[in-house]
Short mmCIF file of C-alpha atoms in Angstrom, two decimals:
data_model
loop_
_atom_site.label_atom_id
_atom_site.label_comp_id
_atom_site.label_asym_id
_atom_site.label_seq_id
_atom_site.Cartn_x
_atom_site.Cartn_y
_atom_site.Cartn_z
CA UNK A 813 70.47 104.62 115.56
CA UNK A 814 73.82 102.93 114.93
CA UNK A 815 76.43 105.10 113.24
CA UNK A 816 76.93 102.61 110.38
CA UNK A 817 73.21 102.69 109.57
CA UNK A 818 73.22 106.47 109.67
CA UNK A 819 76.21 106.66 107.33
CA UNK A 820 74.73 104.25 104.80
CA UNK A 821 71.61 106.41 104.59
CA UNK A 822 73.71 109.27 103.22
CA UNK A 823 73.79 109.99 99.49
CA UNK A 824 76.38 107.70 97.90
CA UNK A 825 79.18 109.52 96.08
CA UNK A 826 81.43 107.63 93.64
CA UNK A 827 84.63 106.40 95.28
CA UNK A 828 86.57 103.16 94.94
CA UNK A 829 86.59 100.57 96.44
CA UNK A 830 83.64 101.81 98.53
CA UNK A 831 81.26 104.75 98.02
CA UNK A 832 81.54 107.90 100.10
CA UNK A 833 78.28 108.81 101.82
CA UNK A 834 77.35 112.49 101.98
CA UNK A 835 75.47 113.39 105.17
CA UNK A 836 73.66 116.59 106.01
CA UNK A 837 75.24 118.42 108.97
CA UNK A 838 72.27 117.47 111.15
CA UNK A 839 72.78 113.79 110.37
CA UNK A 840 76.57 114.05 110.86
CA UNK A 841 75.83 115.61 114.27
CA UNK A 842 74.02 112.40 115.21
CA UNK A 843 77.13 110.30 114.55
CA UNK A 844 78.69 110.67 118.04
CA UNK A 845 75.60 109.16 119.67
CA UNK A 846 75.57 106.43 117.03
CA UNK A 847 79.24 105.72 117.64
CA UNK A 848 78.64 105.33 121.36
CA UNK A 849 75.93 102.82 120.51
CA UNK A 850 78.27 100.98 118.11
CA UNK A 851 81.69 100.61 119.78
CA UNK A 852 82.90 98.16 117.12
CA UNK A 853 82.88 100.89 114.45
CA UNK A 854 86.48 102.11 114.47
CA UNK A 855 87.48 105.59 113.35
CA UNK A 856 90.36 105.18 110.89
CA UNK A 857 90.84 108.73 109.67
CA UNK A 858 89.39 112.23 109.67
CA UNK A 859 90.40 114.94 107.21
CA UNK A 860 89.03 117.82 105.18
CA UNK A 861 89.09 119.93 102.07
CA UNK A 862 87.73 123.48 101.78
CA UNK A 863 84.18 123.51 103.18
CA UNK A 864 83.96 119.70 103.50
CA UNK A 865 84.96 117.17 106.17
CA UNK A 866 85.50 113.44 105.55
CA UNK A 867 85.78 110.47 107.90
CA UNK A 868 86.76 106.84 107.31
CA UNK A 869 85.48 104.02 109.52
CA UNK A 870 86.06 100.28 109.77
CA UNK A 871 83.41 97.82 110.92
CA UNK A 872 85.61 95.61 113.06
CA UNK A 873 83.31 92.60 112.93
CA UNK A 874 82.61 92.52 109.17
CA UNK A 875 85.80 94.23 107.97
CA UNK A 876 83.77 96.66 105.84
CA UNK A 877 84.99 100.21 105.16
CA UNK A 878 82.64 103.18 105.47
CA UNK A 879 83.28 106.74 104.29
CA UNK A 880 81.21 109.67 105.49
CA UNK A 881 81.30 113.37 104.55
CA UNK A 882 79.48 116.52 105.54
CA UNK A 883 79.61 120.17 104.46
CA UNK A 884 81.31 122.46 106.97
CA UNK A 885 78.69 125.19 107.07
CA UNK A 886 80.06 128.58 108.09
CA UNK A 887 83.40 126.92 108.86
CA UNK A 888 82.04 124.51 111.48
CA UNK A 889 81.23 120.79 111.61
CA UNK A 890 80.06 118.44 114.40
CA UNK A 891 82.96 116.96 116.36
CA UNK A 892 83.51 113.21 116.60
CA UNK A 893 85.99 113.36 119.49
CA UNK A 894 83.32 113.07 122.23
CA UNK A 895 82.67 109.52 120.98
CA UNK A 896 86.06 108.62 119.46
CA UNK A 897 89.08 110.00 121.34
CA UNK A 898 91.30 109.25 118.34
CA UNK A 899 89.56 112.11 116.51
CA UNK A 900 91.05 114.77 118.80
CA UNK A 901 94.29 115.37 116.92
CA UNK A 902 92.61 115.07 113.54
CA UNK A 903 90.20 117.83 114.57
CA UNK A 904 93.08 120.03 115.74
CA UNK A 905 94.89 119.41 112.44
CA UNK A 906 91.78 120.22 110.40
CA UNK A 907 91.47 123.55 112.18
CA UNK A 908 95.13 124.38 111.59
CA UNK A 909 95.18 123.47 107.88
CA UNK A 910 91.64 124.23 106.68
CA UNK A 911 90.34 126.60 109.33
CA UNK A 912 87.32 124.40 110.08
CA UNK A 913 86.26 124.21 113.73
CA UNK A 914 84.92 121.04 115.39
CA UNK A 915 81.83 122.04 117.35
CA UNK A 916 81.87 120.24 120.70
CA UNK A 917 85.46 119.01 120.23
CA UNK A 918 87.41 117.95 123.30
CA UNK A 919 90.60 119.92 122.59
CA UNK A 920 90.69 123.14 120.50
CA UNK A 921 94.41 123.83 120.93
CA UNK A 922 96.59 124.18 117.80
CA UNK A 923 98.45 121.08 116.66
CA UNK A 924 100.52 121.74 113.54
CA UNK A 925 100.40 125.54 113.55
CA UNK A 926 102.89 126.90 116.08
CA UNK A 927 102.10 130.50 115.11
CA UNK A 928 105.08 130.83 112.78
CA UNK A 929 103.45 130.19 109.41
CA UNK A 930 103.04 133.19 107.08
CA UNK A 931 99.39 132.17 106.55
CA UNK A 932 96.66 130.76 108.76
CA UNK A 933 94.54 127.87 107.44
CA UNK A 934 96.80 127.56 104.37
CA UNK A 935 94.59 124.91 102.68
CA UNK A 936 91.34 126.80 103.13
CA UNK A 937 89.58 128.62 100.32
CA UNK A 938 90.80 131.97 101.68
CA UNK A 939 94.00 131.76 103.73
CA UNK A 940 94.71 134.82 105.88
CA UNK A 941 98.02 136.41 106.73
CA UNK A 942 99.43 135.43 110.12
CA UNK A 943 99.82 138.75 111.88
CA UNK A 944 99.91 137.77 115.55
CA UNK A 945 103.18 136.93 117.33
CA UNK A 946 103.71 133.22 118.14
CA UNK A 947 102.18 132.11 121.41
CA UNK A 948 103.77 129.77 123.90
CA UNK A 949 102.28 126.27 123.70
CA UNK A 950 99.70 125.53 126.39
CA UNK A 951 99.66 122.36 128.47
CA UNK A 952 97.17 120.95 130.93
CA UNK A 953 97.52 122.53 134.38
CA UNK A 954 98.62 120.68 137.51
CA UNK A 955 97.66 121.34 141.11
CA UNK A 956 98.85 119.93 144.41
CA UNK A 957 102.01 119.29 146.37
CA UNK A 958 105.01 117.33 145.13
CA UNK A 959 104.33 117.65 141.39
CA UNK A 960 107.07 118.53 138.96
CA UNK A 961 107.21 119.05 135.20
CA UNK A 962 110.09 117.91 133.02
CA UNK A 963 110.27 119.43 129.52
CA UNK A 964 112.15 117.35 126.94
CA UNK A 965 112.83 118.45 123.38
CA UNK A 966 112.05 119.37 120.67
CA UNK A 967 115.82 119.06 120.13
CA UNK A 968 117.06 115.69 121.39
CA UNK A 969 120.47 114.19 122.04
CA UNK A 970 120.35 111.68 119.19
CA UNK A 971 119.86 112.11 115.45
CA UNK A 972 116.09 111.80 115.61
CA UNK A 973 113.08 113.85 114.59
CA UNK A 974 112.07 116.82 116.77
CA UNK A 975 109.20 116.63 119.22
CA UNK A 976 108.43 118.12 122.61
CA UNK A 977 107.45 115.95 125.58
CA UNK A 978 106.11 117.50 128.78
CA UNK A 979 106.26 115.06 131.71
CA UNK A 980 104.38 115.62 134.94
CA UNK A 981 106.04 113.50 137.63
CA UNK A 982 105.80 112.80 141.32
CA UNK A 983 109.18 111.59 142.39
CA UNK A 984 110.25 109.16 139.66
CA UNK A 985 106.68 108.21 138.69
CA UNK A 986 105.15 109.69 135.53
CA UNK A 987 101.55 110.76 136.13
CA UNK A 988 101.01 112.55 132.84
CA UNK A 989 102.69 113.00 129.47
CA UNK A 990 101.73 115.57 126.86
CA UNK A 991 103.22 115.72 123.38
CA UNK A 992 103.76 118.70 121.13
CA UNK A 993 104.63 117.80 117.55
CA UNK A 994 104.43 119.67 114.24
CA UNK A 995 108.11 120.66 114.11
CA UNK A 996 108.64 118.73 110.85
CA UNK A 997 105.60 120.21 109.08
CA UNK A 998 106.48 120.40 105.39
CA UNK A 999 103.28 121.58 103.71
CA UNK A 1000 103.11 118.23 101.94
CA UNK A 1001 99.39 118.30 101.19
CA UNK A 1002 99.66 121.73 99.58
CA UNK A 1003 102.62 120.57 97.51
CA UNK A 1004 100.59 117.65 96.14
CA UNK A 1005 97.58 119.67 95.06
CA UNK A 1006 97.24 120.44 91.36
CA UNK A 1007 99.86 117.91 90.36
CA UNK A 1008 99.51 114.59 88.59
CA UNK A 1009 99.75 111.51 90.82
CA UNK A 1010 102.98 110.56 89.07
CA UNK A 1011 104.57 113.92 89.93
CA UNK A 1012 103.21 114.07 93.48
CA UNK A 1013 104.38 110.53 94.25
CA UNK A 1014 107.78 111.93 95.25
CA UNK A 1015 106.14 113.78 98.14
CA UNK A 1016 104.35 110.64 99.31
CA UNK A 1017 107.67 108.78 99.31
CA UNK A 1018 109.06 111.36 101.71
CA UNK A 1019 106.22 111.58 104.22
CA UNK A 1020 108.12 109.26 106.55
CA UNK A 1021 111.40 107.96 105.18
CA UNK A 1022 111.39 104.62 107.01
CA UNK A 1023 107.97 103.87 105.47
CA UNK A 1024 108.76 105.16 102.00
CA UNK A 1025 107.58 101.98 100.25
CA UNK A 1026 104.37 101.69 102.27
CA UNK A 1027 103.40 105.34 101.85
CA UNK A 1028 104.27 105.25 98.16
CA UNK A 1029 102.19 102.10 97.72
CA UNK A 1030 99.14 103.53 99.52
CA UNK A 1031 99.41 106.70 97.44
CA UNK A 1032 99.78 104.71 94.20
CA UNK A 1033 96.86 102.39 94.97
CA UNK A 1034 94.63 105.35 95.87
CA UNK A 1035 95.49 106.99 92.54
CA UNK A 1036 94.88 103.73 90.68
CA UNK A 1037 91.53 103.27 92.41
CA UNK A 1038 90.53 106.82 91.49
CA UNK A 1039 91.46 106.15 87.85
CA UNK A 1040 89.87 102.69 87.86
CA UNK A 1041 93.07 101.00 86.78
CA UNK A 1042 95.48 98.45 88.25
CA UNK A 1043 99.19 97.86 88.16
CA UNK A 1044 100.52 94.93 86.06
CA UNK A 1045 100.88 91.62 87.95
CA UNK A 1046 104.67 91.72 87.98
CA UNK A 1047 104.61 95.23 89.45
CA UNK A 1048 102.17 94.11 92.16
CA UNK A 1049 104.48 91.28 93.21
CA UNK A 1050 107.57 93.50 93.17
CA UNK A 1051 105.71 95.99 95.35
CA UNK A 1052 105.01 93.23 97.87
CA UNK A 1053 108.68 92.19 97.88
CA UNK A 1054 109.69 95.78 98.65
CA UNK A 1055 107.02 96.17 101.31
CA UNK A 1056 108.06 93.04 103.19
CA UNK A 1057 111.77 93.89 102.85
CA UNK A 1058 111.04 97.29 104.39
CA UNK A 1059 109.21 95.53 107.24
CA UNK A 1060 112.16 93.22 107.96
CA UNK A 1061 114.70 96.06 107.99
CA UNK A 1062 112.60 98.27 110.28
CA UNK A 1063 111.68 95.51 112.74
CA UNK A 1064 115.36 94.66 113.03
CA UNK A 1065 116.16 98.29 113.76
CA UNK A 1066 113.44 98.58 116.40
CA UNK A 1067 114.50 95.32 118.05
CA UNK A 1068 118.08 96.51 118.36
CA UNK A 1069 117.21 99.99 119.64
CA UNK A 1070 114.88 98.55 122.26
CA UNK A 1071 117.75 96.49 123.62
CA UNK A 1072 120.03 99.51 123.48
CA UNK A 1073 117.58 101.61 125.52
CA UNK A 1074 117.77 98.89 128.17
CA UNK A 1075 121.60 99.18 128.14
CA UNK A 1076 122.02 95.85 126.34
CA UNK A 1077 124.33 96.84 123.50
CA UNK A 1078 125.18 93.47 121.95
CA UNK A 1079 121.78 92.78 120.30
CA UNK A 1080 121.70 96.40 119.16
CA UNK A 1081 125.01 95.96 117.35
CA UNK A 1082 123.98 92.65 115.77
CA UNK A 1083 120.55 93.92 114.69
CA UNK A 1084 122.24 96.97 113.21
CA UNK A 1085 124.53 94.71 111.21
CA UNK A 1086 121.59 92.64 109.97
CA UNK A 1087 119.60 95.73 109.02
CA UNK A 1088 122.61 97.02 107.10
CA UNK A 1089 122.74 93.74 105.20
CA UNK A 1090 119.09 94.21 104.23
CA UNK A 1091 119.69 97.80 103.10
CA UNK A 1092 122.63 96.74 100.94
CA UNK A 1093 120.56 93.94 99.42
CA UNK A 1094 117.76 96.43 98.66
CA UNK A 1095 120.30 98.66 96.96
CA UNK A 1096 121.50 95.75 94.84
CA UNK A 1097 117.95 94.65 94.01
CA UNK A 1098 116.23 97.99 93.35
CA UNK A 1099 118.97 100.62 93.15
CA UNK A 1100 118.20 102.42 96.43
CA UNK A 1101 118.88 101.45 100.04
CA UNK A 1102 115.41 102.51 101.22
CA UNK A 1103 113.74 101.78 97.84
CA UNK A 1104 112.60 105.39 97.67
CA UNK A 1105 110.70 106.41 94.50
CA UNK A 1106 110.59 102.78 93.35
CA UNK A 1107 106.81 102.39 93.80
CA UNK A 1108 104.89 104.80 91.56
CA UNK A 1109 101.27 105.15 90.43
CA UNK A 1110 100.70 102.53 87.76
CA UNK A 1111 103.40 100.12 88.89
CA UNK A 1112 107.08 100.36 89.79
CA UNK A 1113 109.84 102.55 88.42
CA UNK A 1114 112.49 99.83 88.13
CA UNK A 1115 112.52 96.09 87.67
CA UNK A 1116 114.36 93.67 89.90
CA UNK A 1117 118.07 93.76 89.02
CA UNK A 1118 119.53 90.58 87.44
CA UNK A 1119 121.35 89.67 90.67
CA UNK A 1120 118.75 91.28 92.90
CA UNK A 1121 116.96 88.12 93.95
CA UNK A 1122 120.21 86.45 94.98
CA UNK A 1123 121.23 89.51 97.02
CA UNK A 1124 117.92 89.58 98.86
CA UNK A 1125 117.92 85.84 99.53
CA UNK A 1126 121.48 85.99 100.86
CA UNK A 1127 120.58 88.80 103.26
CA UNK A 1128 117.44 86.97 104.38
CA UNK A 1129 119.44 83.81 105.05
CA UNK A 1130 121.83 85.83 107.22
CA UNK A 1131 118.93 87.32 109.19
CA UNK A 1132 117.12 84.02 109.55
CA UNK A 1133 120.23 82.30 110.89
CA UNK A 1134 120.88 84.89 113.58
CA UNK A 1135 117.35 85.70 114.76
CA UNK A 1136 117.01 82.54 116.94
CA UNK A 1137 120.43 83.19 118.48
CA UNK A 1138 119.63 86.80 119.37
CA UNK A 1139 116.18 85.82 120.56
CA UNK A 1140 117.63 83.24 122.94
CA UNK A 1141 120.24 85.70 124.24
CA UNK A 1142 117.75 88.39 125.14
CA UNK A 1143 115.31 85.86 126.62
CA UNK A 1144 118.08 84.50 128.87
CA UNK A 1145 119.06 87.86 130.35
CA UNK A 1146 116.92 88.47 133.43
CA UNK A 1147 118.01 92.10 133.67
CA UNK A 1148 116.64 92.80 130.19
CA UNK A 1149 113.39 90.96 130.83
CA UNK A 1150 112.97 92.88 134.07
CA UNK A 1151 113.03 96.14 132.08
CA UNK A 1152 110.62 94.96 129.36
CA UNK A 1153 108.02 92.71 130.99
CA UNK A 1154 105.16 94.67 132.55
CA UNK A 1155 106.49 98.01 131.31
CA UNK A 1156 104.29 100.38 129.29
CA UNK A 1157 101.16 98.23 129.27
CA UNK A 1158 98.51 99.20 126.71
CA UNK A 1159 95.16 97.81 127.80
CA UNK A 1160 93.24 95.98 125.05
CA UNK A 1161 90.17 98.18 125.52
CA UNK A 1162 92.28 101.30 124.94
CA UNK A 1163 93.83 99.78 121.81
CA UNK A 1164 90.33 99.13 120.48
CA UNK A 1165 89.07 102.60 121.43
CA UNK A 1166 91.81 104.23 119.34
CA UNK A 1167 91.79 101.57 116.59
CA UNK A 1168 95.51 101.06 117.15
CA UNK A 1169 97.05 99.19 114.26
CA UNK A 1170 100.26 97.35 113.57
CA UNK A 1171 102.49 95.94 116.28
CA UNK A 1172 100.94 98.21 118.92
CA UNK A 1173 97.42 96.95 118.33
CA UNK A 1174 98.31 93.30 117.79
CA UNK A 1175 100.41 93.18 120.98
CA UNK A 1176 97.27 94.31 122.85
CA UNK A 1177 94.81 91.90 121.30
CA UNK A 1178 93.47 93.94 118.36
CA UNK A 1179 93.66 91.53 115.44
CA UNK A 1180 93.79 93.84 112.43
CA UNK A 1181 96.25 93.57 109.54
CA UNK A 1182 95.42 95.28 106.24
CA UNK A 1183 97.21 92.48 104.37
CA UNK A 1184 94.66 90.03 105.77
CA UNK A 1185 91.60 92.29 105.82
CA UNK A 1186 92.10 93.55 102.24
CA UNK A 1187 94.48 91.08 100.58
CA UNK A 1188 96.04 91.97 97.24
CA UNK A 1189 96.91 89.34 94.65
CA UNK A 1190 100.47 88.64 95.88
CA UNK A 1191 99.15 87.77 99.35
CA UNK A 1192 96.12 85.76 98.22
CA UNK A 1193 97.89 82.42 97.84
CA UNK A 1194 99.80 82.37 101.14
CA UNK A 1195 98.72 85.20 103.44
CA UNK A 1196 100.77 86.52 106.35
CA UNK A 1197 100.47 84.63 109.60
CA UNK A 1198 98.51 86.57 112.20
CA UNK A 1199 100.67 87.34 115.25
CA UNK A 1200 98.61 88.29 118.29
CA UNK A 1201 99.38 88.79 121.97
CA UNK A 1202 97.36 90.06 124.91
CA UNK A 1203 99.92 91.36 127.40
CA UNK A 1204 100.27 94.80 125.77
CA UNK A 1205 103.65 95.58 127.33
CA UNK A 1206 107.03 96.44 125.82
CA UNK A 1207 108.01 92.75 125.80
CA UNK A 1208 104.85 91.81 123.89
CA UNK A 1209 105.51 94.46 121.25
CA UNK A 1210 109.03 93.12 120.86
CA UNK A 1211 107.77 89.54 120.51
CA UNK A 1212 105.29 90.57 117.80
CA UNK A 1213 108.04 92.36 115.87
CA UNK A 1214 110.34 89.33 115.97
CA UNK A 1215 107.55 87.00 114.81
CA UNK A 1216 106.54 89.37 112.02
CA UNK A 1217 110.02 89.80 110.62
CA UNK A 1218 110.43 86.01 110.56
CA UNK A 1219 107.15 85.64 108.69
CA UNK A 1220 108.13 88.38 106.23
CA UNK A 1221 111.23 86.36 105.34
CA UNK A 1222 108.94 83.47 104.40
CA UNK A 1223 106.74 85.79 102.35
CA UNK A 1224 109.65 87.35 100.44
CA UNK A 1225 111.00 83.94 99.47
CA UNK A 1226 107.59 82.88 98.17
CA UNK A 1227 107.11 86.16 96.29
CA UNK A 1228 110.51 85.93 94.61
CA UNK A 1229 109.91 82.30 93.64
CA UNK A 1230 106.54 83.11 92.08
CA UNK A 1231 107.41 86.44 90.49
CA UNK A 1232 105.43 86.67 87.21
CA UNK A 1233 106.91 87.98 83.97
CA UNK A 1234 105.57 90.99 82.12
CA UNK A 1235 105.38 94.76 82.22
CA UNK A 1236 106.19 96.71 85.38
CA UNK A 1237 104.17 99.86 84.70
CA UNK A 1238 100.85 100.89 83.16
CA UNK A 1239 99.94 104.51 82.31
CA UNK A 1240 97.25 106.22 84.37
CA UNK A 1241 94.31 107.56 82.37
CA UNK A 1242 93.81 111.31 82.69
CA UNK A 1243 90.39 111.30 84.28
CA UNK A 1244 88.65 112.29 87.47
CA UNK A 1245 87.66 110.07 90.36
CA UNK A 1246 88.15 109.22 94.01
CA UNK A 1247 90.02 106.35 95.59
CA UNK A 1248 90.95 104.99 99.00
CA UNK A 1249 93.75 102.54 99.76
CA UNK A 1250 94.89 100.71 102.90
CA UNK A 1251 98.43 99.35 103.04
CA UNK A 1252 100.02 97.59 106.01
CA UNK A 1253 103.30 99.35 106.81
CA UNK A 1254 105.66 98.12 109.51
CA UNK A 1255 103.89 100.52 111.91
CA UNK A 1256 100.36 99.56 110.91
CA UNK A 1257 97.89 100.42 108.21
CA UNK A 1258 98.30 103.56 106.10
CA UNK A 1259 95.00 104.93 104.79
CA UNK A 1260 95.37 107.26 101.78
CA UNK A 1261 92.42 108.99 100.12
CA UNK A 1262 92.71 110.88 96.85
CA UNK A 1263 90.35 112.88 94.63
CA UNK A 1264 91.31 113.74 91.04
CA UNK A 1265 89.76 116.45 88.88
CA UNK A 1266 88.60 115.85 85.32
CA UNK A 1267 92.13 116.39 84.01
CA UNK A 1268 93.59 113.72 86.29
CA UNK A 1269 95.26 116.22 88.64
CA UNK A 1270 95.04 115.95 92.43
CA UNK A 1271 92.12 118.00 93.73
CA UNK A 1272 92.39 116.74 97.32
CA UNK A 1273 94.46 114.11 99.13
CA UNK A 1274 95.10 112.87 102.65
CA UNK A 1275 97.68 110.20 103.61
CA UNK A 1276 96.97 108.98 107.14
CA UNK A 1277 100.03 107.52 108.84
CA UNK A 1278 99.42 104.87 111.54
CA UNK A 1279 101.06 107.15 114.09
CA UNK A 1280 98.03 109.46 114.16
CA UNK A 1281 96.23 106.86 116.29
CA UNK A 1282 99.31 105.64 118.15
CA UNK A 1283 100.94 108.79 119.52
CA UNK A 1284 98.05 109.44 121.98
CA UNK A 1285 98.38 105.91 123.32
CA UNK A 1286 102.04 106.50 124.16
CA UNK A 1287 100.85 109.20 126.54
CA UNK A 1288 98.63 106.61 128.20
CA UNK A 1289 101.10 103.73 128.54
CA UNK A 1290 103.85 105.79 130.14
CA UNK A 1291 101.60 106.74 133.08
CA UNK A 1292 102.55 104.99 136.34
CA UNK A 1293 105.94 104.05 134.91
CA UNK A 1294 109.20 105.57 136.08
CA UNK A 1295 110.72 108.31 133.95
CA UNK A 1296 113.68 106.05 133.07
CA UNK A 1297 111.32 103.64 131.31
CA UNK A 1298 109.98 106.25 128.90
CA UNK A 1299 112.69 105.50 126.27
CA UNK A 1300 111.58 101.85 126.28
CA UNK A 1301 107.92 102.77 125.90
CA UNK A 1302 108.74 105.29 123.20
CA UNK A 1303 110.92 102.93 121.17
CA UNK A 1304 108.47 100.06 121.52
CA UNK A 1305 105.93 102.32 119.79
CA UNK A 1306 108.40 104.01 117.39
CA UNK A 1307 105.79 106.44 116.12
CA UNK A 1308 106.64 108.71 113.20
CA UNK A 1309 106.94 112.43 113.83
CA UNK A 1310 107.15 113.33 110.16
CA UNK A 1311 104.22 111.10 109.21
CA UNK A 1312 101.78 113.16 111.31
CA UNK A 1313 103.42 116.55 110.78
CA UNK A 1314 102.56 116.46 107.05
#
């Protein structure tokens, strides 16, 4: 039986915009076989709360969302990783945070818990004190002649987030990469519990600072769905302006750093200047360079400043004028193209298997954009233009970024021109409920689920950053590339450490 049919047979629990289907453990155990039979059913997210496990799926062909849950009897639940490799790190995270074990899972090693927390399974019903000394992280073994391992991090040379990379190489060729993250674990989920969505929104805004608008928006829309309310029209349009401005600034930054990692400093300097112009315009328009804490449940915290539209339009004009020039320069340099073309290829079938979103998925032929699949009112009139490539290499990911930032400029101009008048915030009713929201960040879709108790306080929440499904693919694309090309592969992905360390 197909997995989607099996899920829909579960008892429907109230959740917006789609019900959550409660499956008996025996039926949930049949999901892996159903998923093998239905390869187009993509796993979007997997998370838990005490004694319960939840999964979110997307029917790629119809665009329908499906939510499935099952009780974790005696602290165990059937693993999904044998059928969906993207579930591996979710299952490891669930064990670390809630103490629930995935029966039949492909990888039982710790993920977030490095053995230094005062408690084990801190989000479980009964956390236990951590009495054992920290263990050294374990990596897959290697056998044979001529193999070497290169450990990198977690402390790096630049001002970047910490993460450990373990390369297995033969000569200059990378044959395996393993990642060890969790160094920026902040206990965010625990900090959100028991608080009102309005209070907890500050934590969502800080999950991954470069995606502060997108994470705040997904959190706010999940809270609004749970409360069965919506933000005022003007707030919805201002949110879209902020979201697209964030996309432009981050794509500019990634473009420049990609060139810098190929020792081509001029585009890096110019893209840095353009990104700075966007950040200053965002400060003038919304009072904060990154627009942090500007999107809140119920609407937005501040209105567009009187001169804000002019500041944004001036910065966009500057970017738009220089993008073709920079594009032509980097296309004309054979040495740069030699580093980018054919490097770090992500096969389309692998992108589909992991449901890779954002630039990474669209550069490898997976045509999913949450703005198109689940359009909100600001995007309904003139939706984003779908940008799709098939090559799957570093160059393709760069080309998608450049096309997307150009399209975002068009969208921001249209949004500012059609900005409706009215209120910018509506109060959230103090009531219980569940909600799910998908928001397209510059990295891909963020999927945030929230459950409120009868007093309107957060009973459970899980914000799924796009990087959960992208980090494993970085391990795949770097194989059979030389070690010197890892920075290019890494920057072309630009996954968030903090977003998955929670």
